[in-house]
Coordinates of C-alpha atoms in Angstrom, one line a residue:
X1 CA 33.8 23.2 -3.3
X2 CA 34.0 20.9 -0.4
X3 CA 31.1 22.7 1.3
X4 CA 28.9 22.3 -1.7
X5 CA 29.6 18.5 -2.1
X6 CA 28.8 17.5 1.4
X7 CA 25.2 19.6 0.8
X8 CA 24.9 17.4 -1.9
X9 CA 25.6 14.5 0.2
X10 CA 22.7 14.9 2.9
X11 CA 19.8 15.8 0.3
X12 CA 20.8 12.6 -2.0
X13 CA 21.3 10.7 1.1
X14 CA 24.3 8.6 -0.4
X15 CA 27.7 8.6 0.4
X16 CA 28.3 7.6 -3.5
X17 CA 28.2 11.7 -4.4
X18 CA 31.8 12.0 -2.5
X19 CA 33.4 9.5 -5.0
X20 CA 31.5 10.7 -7.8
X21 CA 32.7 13.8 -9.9
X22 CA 29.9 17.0 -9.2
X23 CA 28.1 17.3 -12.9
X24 CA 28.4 21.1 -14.5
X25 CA 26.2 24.1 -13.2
X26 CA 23.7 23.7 -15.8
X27 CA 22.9 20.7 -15.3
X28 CA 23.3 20.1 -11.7
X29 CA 20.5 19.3 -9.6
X30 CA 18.2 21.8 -8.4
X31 CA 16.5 21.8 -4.9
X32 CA 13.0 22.8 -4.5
X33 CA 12.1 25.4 -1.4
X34 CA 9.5 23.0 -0.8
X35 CA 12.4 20.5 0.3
X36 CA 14.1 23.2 2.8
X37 CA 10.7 23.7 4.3
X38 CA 10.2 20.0 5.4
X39 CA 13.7 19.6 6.4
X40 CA 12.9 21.8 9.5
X41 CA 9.2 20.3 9.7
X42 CA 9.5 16.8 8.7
X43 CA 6.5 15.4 11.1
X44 CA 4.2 18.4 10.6
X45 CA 4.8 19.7 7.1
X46 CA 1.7 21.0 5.3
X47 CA 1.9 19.4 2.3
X48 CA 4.6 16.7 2.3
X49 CA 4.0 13.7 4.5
X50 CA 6.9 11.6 6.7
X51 CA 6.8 8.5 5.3
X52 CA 10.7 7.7 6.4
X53 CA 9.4 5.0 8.2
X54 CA 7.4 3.4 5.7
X55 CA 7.8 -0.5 4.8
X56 CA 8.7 -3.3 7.0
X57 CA 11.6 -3.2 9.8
X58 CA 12.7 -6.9 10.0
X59 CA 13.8 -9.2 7.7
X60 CA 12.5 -12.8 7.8
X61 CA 15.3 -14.6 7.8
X62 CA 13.8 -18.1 9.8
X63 CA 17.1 -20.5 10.2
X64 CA 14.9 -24.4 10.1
X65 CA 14.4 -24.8 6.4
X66 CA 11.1 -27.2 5.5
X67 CA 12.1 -28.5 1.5
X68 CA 8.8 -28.6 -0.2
X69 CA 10.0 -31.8 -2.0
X70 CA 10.1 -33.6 1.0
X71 CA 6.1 -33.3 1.3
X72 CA 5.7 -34.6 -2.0
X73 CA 6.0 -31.7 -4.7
X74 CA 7.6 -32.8 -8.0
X75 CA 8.6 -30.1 -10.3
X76 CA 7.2 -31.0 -13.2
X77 CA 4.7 -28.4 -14.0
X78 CA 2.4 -31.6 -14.1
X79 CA 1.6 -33.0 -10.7
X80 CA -0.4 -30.4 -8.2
X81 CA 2.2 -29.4 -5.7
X82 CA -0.1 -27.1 -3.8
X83 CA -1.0 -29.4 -1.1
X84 CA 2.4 -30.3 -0.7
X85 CA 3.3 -26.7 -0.7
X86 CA 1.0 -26.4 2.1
X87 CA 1.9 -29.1 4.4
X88 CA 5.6 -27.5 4.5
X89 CA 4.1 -24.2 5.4
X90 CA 2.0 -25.8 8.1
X91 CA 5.0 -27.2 9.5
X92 CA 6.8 -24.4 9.3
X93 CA 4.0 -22.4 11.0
X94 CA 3.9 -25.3 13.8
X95 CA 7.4 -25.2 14.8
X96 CA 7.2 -21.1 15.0
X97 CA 8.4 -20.5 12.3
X98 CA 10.9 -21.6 9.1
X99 CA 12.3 -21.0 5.6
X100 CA 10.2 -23.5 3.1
X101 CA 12.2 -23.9 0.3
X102 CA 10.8 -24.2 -3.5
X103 CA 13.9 -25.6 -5.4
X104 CA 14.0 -24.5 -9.0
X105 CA 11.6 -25.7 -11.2
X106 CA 7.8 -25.2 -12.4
X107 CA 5.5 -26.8 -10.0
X108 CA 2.0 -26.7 -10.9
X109 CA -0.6 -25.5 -7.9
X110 CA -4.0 -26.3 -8.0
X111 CA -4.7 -24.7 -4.8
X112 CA -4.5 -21.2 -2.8
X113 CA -0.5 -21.2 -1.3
X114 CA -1.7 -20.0 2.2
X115 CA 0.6 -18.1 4.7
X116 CA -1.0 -18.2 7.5
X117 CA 1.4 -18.4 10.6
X118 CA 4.0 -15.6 11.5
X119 CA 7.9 -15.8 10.7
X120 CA 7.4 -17.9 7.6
X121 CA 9.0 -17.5 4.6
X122 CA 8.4 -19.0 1.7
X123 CA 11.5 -18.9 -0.7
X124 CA 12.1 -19.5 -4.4
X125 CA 15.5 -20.2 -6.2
X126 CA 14.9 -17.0 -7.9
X127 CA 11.8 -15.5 -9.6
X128 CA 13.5 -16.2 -13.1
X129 CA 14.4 -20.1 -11.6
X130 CA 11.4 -21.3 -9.3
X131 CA 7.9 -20.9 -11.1
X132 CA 4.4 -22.2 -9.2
X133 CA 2.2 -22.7 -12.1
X134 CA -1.6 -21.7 -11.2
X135 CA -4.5 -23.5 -13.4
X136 CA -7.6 -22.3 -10.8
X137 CA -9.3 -19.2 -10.1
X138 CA -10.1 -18.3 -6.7
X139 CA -14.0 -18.6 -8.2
X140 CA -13.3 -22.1 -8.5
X141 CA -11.2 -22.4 -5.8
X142 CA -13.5 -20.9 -2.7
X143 CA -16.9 -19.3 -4.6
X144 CA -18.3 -16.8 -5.8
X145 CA -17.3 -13.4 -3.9
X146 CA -20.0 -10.1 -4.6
X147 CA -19.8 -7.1 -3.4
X148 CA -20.7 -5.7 0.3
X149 CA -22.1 -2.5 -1.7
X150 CA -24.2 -4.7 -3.9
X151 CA -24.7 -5.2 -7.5
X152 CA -23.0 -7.8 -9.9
X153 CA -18.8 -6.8 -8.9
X154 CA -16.9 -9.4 -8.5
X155 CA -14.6 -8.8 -5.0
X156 CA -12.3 -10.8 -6.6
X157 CA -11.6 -7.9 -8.7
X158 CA -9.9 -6.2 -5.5
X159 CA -9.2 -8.9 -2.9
X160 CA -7.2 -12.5 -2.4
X161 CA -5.1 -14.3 -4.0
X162 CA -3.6 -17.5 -5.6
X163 CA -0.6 -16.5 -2.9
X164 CA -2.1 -15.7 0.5
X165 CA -0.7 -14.0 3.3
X166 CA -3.2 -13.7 6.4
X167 CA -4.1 -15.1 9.6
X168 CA -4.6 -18.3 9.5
X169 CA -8.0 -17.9 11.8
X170 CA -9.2 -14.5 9.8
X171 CA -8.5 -16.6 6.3
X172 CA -11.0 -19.1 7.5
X173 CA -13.8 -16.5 8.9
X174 CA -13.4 -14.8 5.5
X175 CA -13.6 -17.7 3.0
X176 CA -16.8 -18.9 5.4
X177 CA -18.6 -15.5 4.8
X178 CA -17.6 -15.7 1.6
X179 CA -19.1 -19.5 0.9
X180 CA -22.5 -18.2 3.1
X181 CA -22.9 -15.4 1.2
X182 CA -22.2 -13.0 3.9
X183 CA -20.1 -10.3 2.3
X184 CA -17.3 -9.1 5.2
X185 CA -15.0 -6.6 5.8
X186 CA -11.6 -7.1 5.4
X187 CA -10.2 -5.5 7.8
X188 CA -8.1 -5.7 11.3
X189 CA -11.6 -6.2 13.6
X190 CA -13.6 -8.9 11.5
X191 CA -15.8 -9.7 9.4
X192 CA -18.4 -7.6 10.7
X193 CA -15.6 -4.9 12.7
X194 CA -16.4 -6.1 16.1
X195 CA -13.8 -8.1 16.7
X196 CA -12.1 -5.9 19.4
X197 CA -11.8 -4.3 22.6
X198 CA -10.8 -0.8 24.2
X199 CA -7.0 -1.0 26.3
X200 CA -7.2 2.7 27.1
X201 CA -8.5 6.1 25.8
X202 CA -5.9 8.1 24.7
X203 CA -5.3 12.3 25.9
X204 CA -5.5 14.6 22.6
X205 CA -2.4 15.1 20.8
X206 CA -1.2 16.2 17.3
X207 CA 0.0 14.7 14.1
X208 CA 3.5 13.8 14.2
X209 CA 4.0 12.9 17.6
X210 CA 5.6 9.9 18.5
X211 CA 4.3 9.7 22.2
X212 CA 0.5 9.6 23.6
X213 CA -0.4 9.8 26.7
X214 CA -3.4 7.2 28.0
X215 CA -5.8 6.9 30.4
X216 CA -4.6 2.9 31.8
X217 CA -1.5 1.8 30.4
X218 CA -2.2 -1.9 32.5
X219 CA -2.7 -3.8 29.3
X220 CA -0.1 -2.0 27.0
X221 CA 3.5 -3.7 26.8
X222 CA 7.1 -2.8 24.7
X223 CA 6.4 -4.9 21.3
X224 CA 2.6 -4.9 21.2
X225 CA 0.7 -4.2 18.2
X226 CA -2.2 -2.1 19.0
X227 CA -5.0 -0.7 16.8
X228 CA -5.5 3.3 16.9
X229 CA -9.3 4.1 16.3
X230 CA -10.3 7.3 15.4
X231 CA -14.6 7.5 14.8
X232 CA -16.3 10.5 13.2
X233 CA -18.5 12.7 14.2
X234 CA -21.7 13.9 12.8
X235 CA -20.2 17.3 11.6
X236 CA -17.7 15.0 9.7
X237 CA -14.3 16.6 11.1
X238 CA -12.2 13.5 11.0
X239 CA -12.6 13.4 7.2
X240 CA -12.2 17.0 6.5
X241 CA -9.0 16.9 9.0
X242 CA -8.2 13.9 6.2
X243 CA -8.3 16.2 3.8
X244 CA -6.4 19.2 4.8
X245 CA -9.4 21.3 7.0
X246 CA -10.5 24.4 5.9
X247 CA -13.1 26.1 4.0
X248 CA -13.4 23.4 0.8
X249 CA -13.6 20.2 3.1
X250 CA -16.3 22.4 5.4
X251 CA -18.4 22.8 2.4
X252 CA -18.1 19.5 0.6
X253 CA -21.0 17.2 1.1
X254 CA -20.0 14.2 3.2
X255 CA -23.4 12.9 4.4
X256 CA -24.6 10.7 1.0
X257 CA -21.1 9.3 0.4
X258 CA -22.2 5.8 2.1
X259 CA -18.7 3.8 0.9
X260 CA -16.5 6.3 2.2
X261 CA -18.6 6.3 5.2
X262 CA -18.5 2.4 5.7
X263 CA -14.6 2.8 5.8
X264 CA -14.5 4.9 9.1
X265 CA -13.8 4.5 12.1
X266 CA -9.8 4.8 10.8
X267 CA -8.1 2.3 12.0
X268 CA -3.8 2.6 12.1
X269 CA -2.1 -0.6 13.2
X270 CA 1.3 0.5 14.9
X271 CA 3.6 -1.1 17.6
X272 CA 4.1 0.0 21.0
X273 CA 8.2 1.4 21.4
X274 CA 7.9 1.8 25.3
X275 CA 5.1 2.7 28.6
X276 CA 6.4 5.2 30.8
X277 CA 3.9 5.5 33.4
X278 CA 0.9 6.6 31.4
X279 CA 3.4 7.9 28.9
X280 CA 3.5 5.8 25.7
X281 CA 6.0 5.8 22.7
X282 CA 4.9 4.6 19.5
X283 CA 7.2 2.7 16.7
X284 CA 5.6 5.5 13.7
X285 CA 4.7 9.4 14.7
X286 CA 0.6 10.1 14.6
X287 CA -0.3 10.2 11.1
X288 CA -3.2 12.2 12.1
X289 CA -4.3 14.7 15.4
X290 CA -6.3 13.2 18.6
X291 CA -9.2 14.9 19.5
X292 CA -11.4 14.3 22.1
X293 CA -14.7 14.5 19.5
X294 CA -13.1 11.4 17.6
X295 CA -12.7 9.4 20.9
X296 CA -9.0 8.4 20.3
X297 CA -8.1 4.9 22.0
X298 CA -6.2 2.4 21.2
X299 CA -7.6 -1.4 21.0
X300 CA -6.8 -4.8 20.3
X301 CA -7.7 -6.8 16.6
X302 CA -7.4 -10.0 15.1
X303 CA -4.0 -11.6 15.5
X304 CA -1.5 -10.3 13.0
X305 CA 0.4 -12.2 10.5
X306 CA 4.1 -10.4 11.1
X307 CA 7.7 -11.7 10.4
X308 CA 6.5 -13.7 7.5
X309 CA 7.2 -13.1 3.1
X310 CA 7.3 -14.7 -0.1
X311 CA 10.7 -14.2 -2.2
X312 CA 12.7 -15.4 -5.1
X313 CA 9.7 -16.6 -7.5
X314 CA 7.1 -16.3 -10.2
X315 CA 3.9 -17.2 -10.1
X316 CA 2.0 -17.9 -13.7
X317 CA -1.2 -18.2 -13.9
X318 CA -3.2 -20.1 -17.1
X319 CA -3.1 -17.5 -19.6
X320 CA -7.0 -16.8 -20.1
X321 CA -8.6 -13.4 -21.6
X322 CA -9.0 -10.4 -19.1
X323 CA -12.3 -10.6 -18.1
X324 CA -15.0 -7.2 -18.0
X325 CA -14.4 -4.7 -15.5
X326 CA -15.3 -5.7 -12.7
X327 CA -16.3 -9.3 -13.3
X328 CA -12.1 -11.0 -13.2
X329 CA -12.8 -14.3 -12.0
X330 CA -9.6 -14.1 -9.5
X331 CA -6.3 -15.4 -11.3
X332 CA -4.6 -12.7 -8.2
X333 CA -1.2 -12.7 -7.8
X334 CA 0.4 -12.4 -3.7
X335 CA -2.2 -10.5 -1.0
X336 CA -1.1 -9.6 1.7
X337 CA -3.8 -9.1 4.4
X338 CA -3.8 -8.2 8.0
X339 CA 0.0 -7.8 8.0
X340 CA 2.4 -6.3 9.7
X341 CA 6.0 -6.1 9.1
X342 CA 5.7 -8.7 6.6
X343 CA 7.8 -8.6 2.9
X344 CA 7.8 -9.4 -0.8
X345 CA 10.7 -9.3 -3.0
X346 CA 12.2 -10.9 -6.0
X347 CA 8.3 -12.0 -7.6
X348 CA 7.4 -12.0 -10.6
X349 CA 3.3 -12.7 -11.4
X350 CA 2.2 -13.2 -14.9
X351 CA -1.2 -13.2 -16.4
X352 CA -3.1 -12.3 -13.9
X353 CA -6.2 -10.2 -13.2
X354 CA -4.8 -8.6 -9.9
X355 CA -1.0 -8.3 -9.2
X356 CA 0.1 -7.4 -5.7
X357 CA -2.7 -6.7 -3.0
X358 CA -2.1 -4.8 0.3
X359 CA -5.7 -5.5 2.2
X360 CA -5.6 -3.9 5.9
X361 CA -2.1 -4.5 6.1
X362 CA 0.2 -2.2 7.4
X363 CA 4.1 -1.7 7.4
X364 CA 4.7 -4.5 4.6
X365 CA 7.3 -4.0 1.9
X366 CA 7.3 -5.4 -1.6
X367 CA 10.3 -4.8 -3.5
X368 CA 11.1 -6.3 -6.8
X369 CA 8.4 -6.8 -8.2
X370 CA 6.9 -7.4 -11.4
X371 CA 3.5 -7.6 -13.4
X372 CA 4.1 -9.1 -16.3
X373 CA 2.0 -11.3 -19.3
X374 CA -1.8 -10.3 -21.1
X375 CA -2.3 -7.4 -18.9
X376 CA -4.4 -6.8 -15.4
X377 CA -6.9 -5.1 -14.0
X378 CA -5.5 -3.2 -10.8
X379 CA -1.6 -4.2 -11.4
X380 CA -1.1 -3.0 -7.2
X381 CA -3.9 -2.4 -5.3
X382 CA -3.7 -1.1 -1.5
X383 CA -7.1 -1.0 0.1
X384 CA -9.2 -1.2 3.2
X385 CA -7.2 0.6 5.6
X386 CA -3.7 0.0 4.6
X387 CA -0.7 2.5 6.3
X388 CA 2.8 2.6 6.4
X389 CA 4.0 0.4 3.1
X390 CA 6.6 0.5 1.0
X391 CA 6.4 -0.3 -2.8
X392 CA 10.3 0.0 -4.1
X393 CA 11.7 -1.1 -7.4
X394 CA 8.7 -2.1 -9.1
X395 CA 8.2 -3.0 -12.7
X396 CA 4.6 -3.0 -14.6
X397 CA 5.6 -4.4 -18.2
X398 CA 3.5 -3.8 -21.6
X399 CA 0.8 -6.1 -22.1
X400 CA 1.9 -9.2 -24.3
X401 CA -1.9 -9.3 -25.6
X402 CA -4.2 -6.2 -26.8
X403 CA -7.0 -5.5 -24.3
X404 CA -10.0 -7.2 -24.4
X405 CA -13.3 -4.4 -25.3
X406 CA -14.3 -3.6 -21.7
X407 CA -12.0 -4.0 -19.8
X408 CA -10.2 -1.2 -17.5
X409 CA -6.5 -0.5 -16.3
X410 CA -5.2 1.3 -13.3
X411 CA -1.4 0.8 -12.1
X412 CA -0.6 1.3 -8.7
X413 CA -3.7 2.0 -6.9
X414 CA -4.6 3.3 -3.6
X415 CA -8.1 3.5 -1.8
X416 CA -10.0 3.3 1.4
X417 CA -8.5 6.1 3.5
X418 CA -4.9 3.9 3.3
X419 CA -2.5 6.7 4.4
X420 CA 1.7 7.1 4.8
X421 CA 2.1 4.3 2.1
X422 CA 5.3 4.8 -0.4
X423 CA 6.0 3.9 -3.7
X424 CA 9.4 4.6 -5.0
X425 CA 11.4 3.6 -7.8
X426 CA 9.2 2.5 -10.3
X427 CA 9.4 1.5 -14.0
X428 CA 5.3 1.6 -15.5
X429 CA 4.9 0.7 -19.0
X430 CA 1.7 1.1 -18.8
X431 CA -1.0 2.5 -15.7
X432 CA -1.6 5.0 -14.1
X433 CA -1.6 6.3 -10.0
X434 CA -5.1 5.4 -9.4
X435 CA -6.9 6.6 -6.7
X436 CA -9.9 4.7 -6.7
X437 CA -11.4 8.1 -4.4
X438 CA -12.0 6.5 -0.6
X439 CA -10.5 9.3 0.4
X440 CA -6.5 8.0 0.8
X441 CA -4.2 10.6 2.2
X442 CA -0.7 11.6 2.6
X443 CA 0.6 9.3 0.3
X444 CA 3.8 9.5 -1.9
X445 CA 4.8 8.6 -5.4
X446 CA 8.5 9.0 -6.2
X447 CA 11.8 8.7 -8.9
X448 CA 9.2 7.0 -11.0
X449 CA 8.4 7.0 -14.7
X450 CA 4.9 5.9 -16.1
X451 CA 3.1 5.5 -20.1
X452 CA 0.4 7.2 -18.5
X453 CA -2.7 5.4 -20.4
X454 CA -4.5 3.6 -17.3
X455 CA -7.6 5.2 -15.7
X456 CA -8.6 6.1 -12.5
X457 CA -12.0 4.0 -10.7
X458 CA -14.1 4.6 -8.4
X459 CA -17.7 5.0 -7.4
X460 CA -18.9 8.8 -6.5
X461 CA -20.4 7.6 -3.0
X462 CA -16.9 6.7 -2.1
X463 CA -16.0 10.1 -1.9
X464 CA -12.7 12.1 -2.9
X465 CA -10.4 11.1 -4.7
X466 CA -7.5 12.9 -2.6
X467 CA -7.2 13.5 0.7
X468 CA -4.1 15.9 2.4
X469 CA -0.1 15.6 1.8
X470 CA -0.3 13.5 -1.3
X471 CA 3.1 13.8 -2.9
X472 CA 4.2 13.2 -6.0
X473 CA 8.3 13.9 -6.7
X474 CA 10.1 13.5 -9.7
X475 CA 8.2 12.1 -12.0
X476 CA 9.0 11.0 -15.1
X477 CA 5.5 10.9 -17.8
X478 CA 6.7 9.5 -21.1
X479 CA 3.6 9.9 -22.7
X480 CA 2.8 13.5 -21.5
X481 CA -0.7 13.1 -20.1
X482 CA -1.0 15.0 -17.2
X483 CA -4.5 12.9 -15.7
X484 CA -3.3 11.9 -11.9
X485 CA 0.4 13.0 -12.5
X486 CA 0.2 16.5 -11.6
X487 CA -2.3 17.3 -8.8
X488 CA -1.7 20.8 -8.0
X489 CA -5.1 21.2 -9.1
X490 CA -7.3 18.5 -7.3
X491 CA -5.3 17.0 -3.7
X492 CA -5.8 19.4 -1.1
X493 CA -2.5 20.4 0.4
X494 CA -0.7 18.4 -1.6
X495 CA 2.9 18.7 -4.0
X496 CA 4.0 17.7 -7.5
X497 CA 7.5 18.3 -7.7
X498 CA 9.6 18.0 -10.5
X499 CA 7.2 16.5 -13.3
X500 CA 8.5 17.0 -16.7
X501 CA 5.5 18.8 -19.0
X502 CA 2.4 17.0 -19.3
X503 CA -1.0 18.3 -20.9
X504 CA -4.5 17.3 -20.0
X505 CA -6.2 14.5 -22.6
X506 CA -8.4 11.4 -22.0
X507 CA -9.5 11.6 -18.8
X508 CA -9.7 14.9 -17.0
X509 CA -10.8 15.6 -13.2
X510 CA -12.1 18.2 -11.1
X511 CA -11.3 19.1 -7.7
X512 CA -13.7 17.6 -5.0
X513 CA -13.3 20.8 -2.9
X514 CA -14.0 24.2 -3.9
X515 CA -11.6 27.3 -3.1
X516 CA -8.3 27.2 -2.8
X517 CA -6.0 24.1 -2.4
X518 CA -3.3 25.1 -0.6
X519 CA -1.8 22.6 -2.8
X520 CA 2.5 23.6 -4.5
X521 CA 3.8 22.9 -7.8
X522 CA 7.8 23.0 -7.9
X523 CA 10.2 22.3 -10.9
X524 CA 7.3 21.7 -13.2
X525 CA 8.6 21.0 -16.8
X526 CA 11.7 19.2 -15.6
X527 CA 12.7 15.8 -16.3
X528 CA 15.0 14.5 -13.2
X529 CA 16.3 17.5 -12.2
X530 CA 14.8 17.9 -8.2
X531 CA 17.3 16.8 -5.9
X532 CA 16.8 14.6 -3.4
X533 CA 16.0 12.6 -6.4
X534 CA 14.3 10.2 -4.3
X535 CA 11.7 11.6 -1.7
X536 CA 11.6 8.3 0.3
X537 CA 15.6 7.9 0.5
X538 CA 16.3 11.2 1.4
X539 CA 13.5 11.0 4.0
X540 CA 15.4 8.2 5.5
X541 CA 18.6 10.2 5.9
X542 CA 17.2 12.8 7.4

């Protein structure tokens, strides 16, 4: 019996089954093969990604404290606070760094709140204490913002918001493309992604190492965040590595899929660990293989936003109808954008078209969270290139208002080749996991349970809608629609892992690639009955 317990201890990952009484045989917990397999692979497995590492590694925890108060905001959900708001968080950012307190209280905000300086933290009482009441759009607030790949989308529909974390120097180059009319990227290299330079080229290597070796380790130093840049080739092998390799990415059409093609090179934001000679360690293994055709080498970027978060508040916006698909006008909730190691936890946002936004920002964590009020558009949305994040103990509540005709739901969405990003203990009343295609890979979904009545988005010329090593495990679908929940059928080399029954209704998919998938289906028709329960946690243990 003592064998059997400690067994249980290592796959739950929690010292809590030793004081806890072992359930009966029927209805302990049963472990997949598929779990055994990775435990002797864990960087290299087929079909499961490592995302132990995923979310942020410091918590901001800035000792000077800057009271908001002091520069003048009043909490009496009447006077605009945000410029007062602001000064603090200017002052914080000007003396390196500091804690602005929000006492509790509804302060009204007129403004963006902008975070634009590292090891800032911006803390509430509480998010059921302090409240920042929004009136303005971020139309009214910086312009209208169309779409890079033309026609009449609003951007706002998928970037910013009324709570902005981002360089304080790339905030200001994207609002001024945004007032000329000059559409940008979004991403770690500019506007126009030439905002960077080549440190060194880097030898081949494979997916899952954690050292490289270079060609000039000179400018490379212990606690430096460098860019890794992979570019394509004409055959497209990058992408079909993306998704899996083999005969079905081969044969898939890559050439007229101009969106998914605009998001390459791949750019993965990670942290030098140590430089041994020409011998370098990295803070994450390689999500993907270096090969010489896809002239590996890593490079500098903007300057990062890092140390910095938002806690212990809600943010309301005005309660106005959800606008058409596509057209919100930006009531956002917290972006964060060009982060790294920044976090999110203990906010609430209400009414809003957009909820939390990851933009190009890597190793982030936001954990509990909440979307609550009339209902949004993309609830969480994690875009342009965004690695490494951790999404824990999220809520998505029931809309308080019936939709609007034309309007569109998603959930938890992830596009834009964003890889390694985690979201774990979740609670969706309504949504869906949206993949908005962009060709995201070798992300995980798990110990969540979803009313699965959202939709996927998504334009064709942005390509698939999976790429390799999505995961989802243990999954709970209340409503037993099996669109996006179980993907044994359309992610290449990918796992669904104890999913309790679902059937196929509304909308259905096909698989982007032809043949066969390579992709595993474990525990089907189970309701929490895999063990590790928690794919993330017990990644962590390992």
């Amino acid at each position: 019996m003592s064998r059997i317990r400690v067994t249980r201890r290592t796959l739950l990952g929690s010292a809590l089954a030793l004081a806890v009484p072992l359930p009966p045989p029927a209805t302990r917990g049963q472990v997949p093969s598929l779990w055994r397999e990775f435990t002797r692979t864990p960087f290299t497995h087929p079909q499961i990604p490592y995302i132990g590492d995923a979310g942020a590694r410091r918590r901001p925890r800035p000792s000077r404290v800057f009271d908001v108060r002091r520069y003048g905001a009043v909490a009496d959900g009447v006077t605009d606070s945000a410029p007062a708001i602001n000064r603090a968080i200017a002052a914080a950012g000007r003396a390196g760094g500091g804690t602005v307190h929000i006492p509790p209280g509804t302060f009204r905000i007129d403004d963006v709140i902008r975070v634009g300086h590292s090891n800032v933290l911006v803390r509430g009482a509480g998010s059921d204490r302090t409240t920042l009441y929004a009136t303005k759009n971020l139309t009214e607030l910086i312009g209208v913002y169309g779409s890079r790949y033309g026609g009449d989308k609003s951007s706002w529909s998928w970037a910013g918001g009324l709570i902005w974390l981002a360089p304080t120097a790339r905030w200001d180059s994207l609002v001024a493309a945004i007032r000329a009319k000059a559409w940008p990227f979004e991403g770690w290299t500019g506007n126009k992604r030439d905002e960077w330079r080549q440190l060194t080229t880097v030898e081949p290597a494979r997916q899952g190492s954690w050292t490289v070796r270079v060609a000039d380790p000179s400018q490379l130093r212990p606690g430096a965040l460098v860019l890794l840049r992979l570019s394509d080739d004409p055959a497209h092998t990058l992408l079909q590595h993306m998704a899996g390799g083999g005969p079905g990415p081969e044969a898939y059409y890559w050439d007229d899929k101009t969106k998914l093609l605009s998001y390459v090179p791949y750019e993965w934001p990670v942290r030098i660990a140590r430089v041994r000679g020409c011998e370098v360690t990295l803070e994450r293994p390689l999500p993907l293989d270096l090969r010489p055709e896809w002239n590996p080498q890593l490079t500098t970027h903007v300057t990062e936003l890092t140390g910095s978060g938002v806690e212990g508040l809600t943010l309301e916006a005005v309660e106005t109808p959800q606008q058409p698909h596509l057209l919100d006008k930006g009531y956002n909730g917290v972006v964060l954008q060009c982060a790294y190691d920044c976090r999110v936890e203990d906010v609430t946002v209400r009414h809003v078209d957009n909820g939390f936004g990851l933009v190009a920002a890597s190793a982030c964590t936001l954990s509990g969270t909440t979307v609550a009020g009339r209902g949004s558009h993309h609830p969480y949305f994690c875009r342009e290139g965004s690695h490494d994040n951790l999404i824990e103990d999220f809520t998505i509540e029931e809309r308080t208002v019936p939709a609007p005709p034309n309007t569109q739901l998603h959930g938890i969405n992830v596009e834009g080749l964003s890889s390694h990003n985690v979201w774990s203990r979740g609670d969706m009343r309504m949504g869906t996991f949206d993949s908005h295609r962009g060709l995201p890979f070798a992300n995980v979904r798990t110990d969540i349970t979803v009313n699965n009545n959202g939709r996927h988005g998504g334009d064709a010329n942005a390509g698939p809608l999976f790429g390799a090593r999505f995961t989802h495990w243990n999954i709970r679908v209340t409503n037993g629609r099996a669109g996006l929940m179980k993907i044994d059928q359309l992610a290449p080399y990918s796992a669904t892992v104890g999913l309790n029954t679902v059937t196929e209704f509304d909308q259905i998919d096909v698989p982007d690639f032809t043949g066969d998938l390579h992709s595993r289906l474990e525990l089907y028709g189970t309701t929490d009955a895999v063990r590790p329960r928690n794919l993330y946690e017990a990644q962590r243990k390992l």
